[in-house]
Amino acid sequence: MCVISATRTRVTGEITPVRAEQSRTYVDNEDLWGAHLAIDLDLDTSPYTVPGSDRTAWLKVILNRVYCVEQVVWYSSNGSPYQTWTCSNTDCPCQVGTVSTTP
């Protein structure tokens, strides 16, 4: 059996996360459902985040420094954008001198 993995290529200006964390991993199986799968560029994998002890579910990416993030894109398994969040000047003003990156 031959398994071909679909990988996404980073777009110009895309910030590369250092690591990812989540509230809790489904059935505590980090290999199959860990947060790292959110940033591995493999379209055939994804994390499975479940609520933690405080009954909230969250996924967080850690960057190597402070950035002014203008847009966050969640990709579907076919490589197309599934959901996009774009910063507006009212809810996340970027300050002069910060690095601004739009994927």
mmCIF file of C-alpha atoms in Angstrom:
data_model
loop_
_atom_site.group_PDB
_atom_site.id
_atom_site.type_symbol
_atom_site.label_atom_id
_atom_site.label_comp_id
_atom_site.label_asym_id
_atom_site.label_seq_id
_atom_site.Cartn_x
_atom_site.Cartn_y
_atom_site.Cartn_z
ATOM 1 C CA MET A 1 0.000 0.000 0.000
ATOM 2 C CA CYS A 2 1.343 3.435 -0.927
ATOM 3 C CA VAL A 3 0.349 6.407 1.210
ATOM 4 C CA ILE A 4 0.855 9.833 -0.288
ATOM 5 C CA SER A 5 0.703 12.720 2.122
ATOM 6 C CA ALA A 6 -0.580 16.094 0.988
ATOM 7 C CA THR A 7 1.566 18.912 2.249
ATOM 8 C CA ARG A 8 0.890 22.592 2.095
ATOM 9 C CA THR A 9 3.630 25.037 1.130
ATOM 10 C CA ARG A 10 4.030 28.142 3.263
ATOM 11 C CA VAL A 11 2.994 31.324 1.486
ATOM 12 C CA THR A 12 5.292 34.332 1.218
ATOM 13 C CA GLY A 13 5.352 36.254 4.481
ATOM 14 C CA GLU A 14 3.728 33.468 6.497
ATOM 15 C CA ILE A 15 4.945 33.287 10.083
ATOM 16 C CA THR A 16 6.405 29.920 11.069
ATOM 17 C CA PRO A 17 5.174 28.860 14.521
ATOM 18 C CA VAL A 18 7.673 27.413 16.995
ATOM 19 C CA ARG A 19 5.137 25.046 18.583
ATOM 20 C CA ALA A 20 1.449 24.612 19.366
ATOM 21 C CA GLU A 21 -0.442 23.802 22.562
ATOM 22 C CA GLN A 22 -4.046 22.885 23.299
ATOM 23 C CA SER A 23 -6.335 22.653 26.309
ATOM 24 C CA ARG A 24 -6.314 18.859 26.210
ATOM 25 C CA THR A 25 -5.756 16.215 23.552
ATOM 26 C CA TYR A 26 -8.443 13.686 22.633
ATOM 27 C CA VAL A 27 -7.879 10.412 24.523
ATOM 28 C CA ASP A 28 -4.487 11.863 25.557
ATOM 29 C CA ASN A 29 -2.947 10.540 22.328
ATOM 30 C CA GLU A 30 -0.402 13.190 21.297
ATOM 31 C CA ASP A 31 0.887 11.159 18.334
ATOM 32 C CA LEU A 32 -2.535 10.955 16.658
ATOM 33 C CA TRP A 33 -4.209 14.146 17.871
ATOM 34 C CA GLY A 34 -1.550 16.466 19.371
ATOM 35 C CA ALA A 35 -1.472 20.235 18.902
ATOM 36 C CA HIS A 36 1.725 19.970 16.830
ATOM 37 C CA LEU A 37 -0.437 18.625 13.985
ATOM 38 C CA ALA A 38 -1.994 22.096 13.584
ATOM 39 C CA ILE A 39 1.316 23.512 12.344
ATOM 40 C CA ASP A 40 2.984 20.569 10.546
ATOM 41 C CA LEU A 41 1.778 21.616 7.044
ATOM 42 C CA ASP A 42 0.443 18.066 6.487
ATOM 43 C CA LEU A 43 -3.115 18.386 5.177
ATOM 44 C CA ASP A 44 -3.866 14.785 6.195
ATOM 45 C CA THR A 45 -3.338 15.473 9.906
ATOM 46 C CA SER A 46 -5.113 17.687 12.393
ATOM 47 C CA PRO A 47 -5.217 18.105 16.149
ATOM 48 C CA TYR A 48 -8.211 17.019 18.160
ATOM 49 C CA THR A 49 -8.684 19.558 20.923
ATOM 50 C CA VAL A 50 -11.066 18.809 23.786
ATOM 51 C CA PRO A 51 -12.015 20.906 26.823
ATOM 52 C CA GLY A 52 -9.573 20.935 29.708
ATOM 53 C CA SER A 53 -10.325 20.929 33.430
ATOM 54 C CA ASP A 54 -11.889 24.400 33.148
ATOM 55 C CA ARG A 55 -14.318 23.067 30.501
ATOM 56 C CA THR A 56 -12.953 25.282 27.711
ATOM 57 C CA ALA A 57 -11.235 24.112 24.541
ATOM 58 C CA TRP A 58 -8.414 26.182 23.064
ATOM 59 C CA LEU A 59 -5.510 25.895 20.640
ATOM 60 C CA LYS A 60 -2.535 28.239 20.880
ATOM 61 C CA VAL A 61 0.467 28.699 18.590
ATOM 62 C CA ILE A 62 3.755 29.953 20.000
ATOM 63 C CA LEU A 63 5.857 32.253 17.804
ATOM 64 C CA ASN A 64 9.567 33.021 18.107
ATOM 65 C CA ARG A 65 8.899 36.694 18.885
ATOM 66 C CA VAL A 66 6.151 39.306 18.947
ATOM 67 C CA TYR A 67 4.496 39.909 15.577
ATOM 68 C CA CYS A 68 1.667 42.085 14.399
ATOM 69 C CA VAL A 69 -0.542 39.352 12.950
ATOM 70 C CA GLU A 70 -2.918 40.714 10.353
ATOM 71 C CA GLN A 71 -4.602 37.474 9.336
ATOM 72 C CA VAL A 72 -5.066 33.920 10.607
ATOM 73 C CA VAL A 73 -6.091 31.212 8.124
ATOM 74 C CA TRP A 74 -7.433 27.759 8.970
ATOM 75 C CA TYR A 75 -6.925 25.375 6.036
ATOM 76 C CA SER A 76 -9.171 22.438 5.155
ATOM 77 C CA SER A 77 -7.780 19.019 4.240
ATOM 78 C CA ASN A 78 -7.935 19.857 0.517
ATOM 79 C CA GLY A 79 -5.626 22.858 0.993
ATOM 80 C CA SER A 80 -8.191 25.605 0.548
ATOM 81 C CA PRO A 81 -8.877 28.182 3.260
ATOM 82 C CA TYR A 82 -11.646 26.930 5.553
ATOM 83 C CA GLN A 83 -11.919 29.955 7.835
ATOM 84 C CA THR A 84 -10.078 33.276 7.903
ATOM 85 C CA TRP A 85 -9.812 35.887 10.628
ATOM 86 C CA THR A 86 -8.554 39.291 9.482
ATOM 87 C CA CYS A 87 -7.482 42.049 11.835
ATOM 88 C CA SER A 88 -9.222 45.375 11.649
ATOM 89 C CA ASN A 89 -7.802 48.607 13.016
ATOM 90 C CA THR A 90 -10.458 48.608 15.733
ATOM 91 C CA ASP A 91 -9.776 45.216 17.314
ATOM 92 C CA CYS A 92 -6.016 44.803 16.897
ATOM 93 C CA PRO A 93 -4.152 47.974 16.044
ATOM 94 C CA CYS A 94 -0.577 47.339 14.989
ATOM 95 C CA GLN A 95 2.015 49.734 16.329
ATOM 96 C CA VAL A 96 4.672 51.427 14.244
ATOM 97 C CA GLY A 97 7.878 49.411 14.258
ATOM 98 C CA THR A 98 6.271 45.963 14.545
ATOM 99 C CA VAL A 99 6.662 43.341 11.863
ATOM 100 C CA SER A 100 3.469 42.994 9.874
ATOM 101 C CA THR A 101 2.877 39.749 7.999
ATOM 102 C CA THR A 102 -0.073 38.756 5.839
ATOM 103 C CA PRO A 103 -0.248 35.124 4.704
#
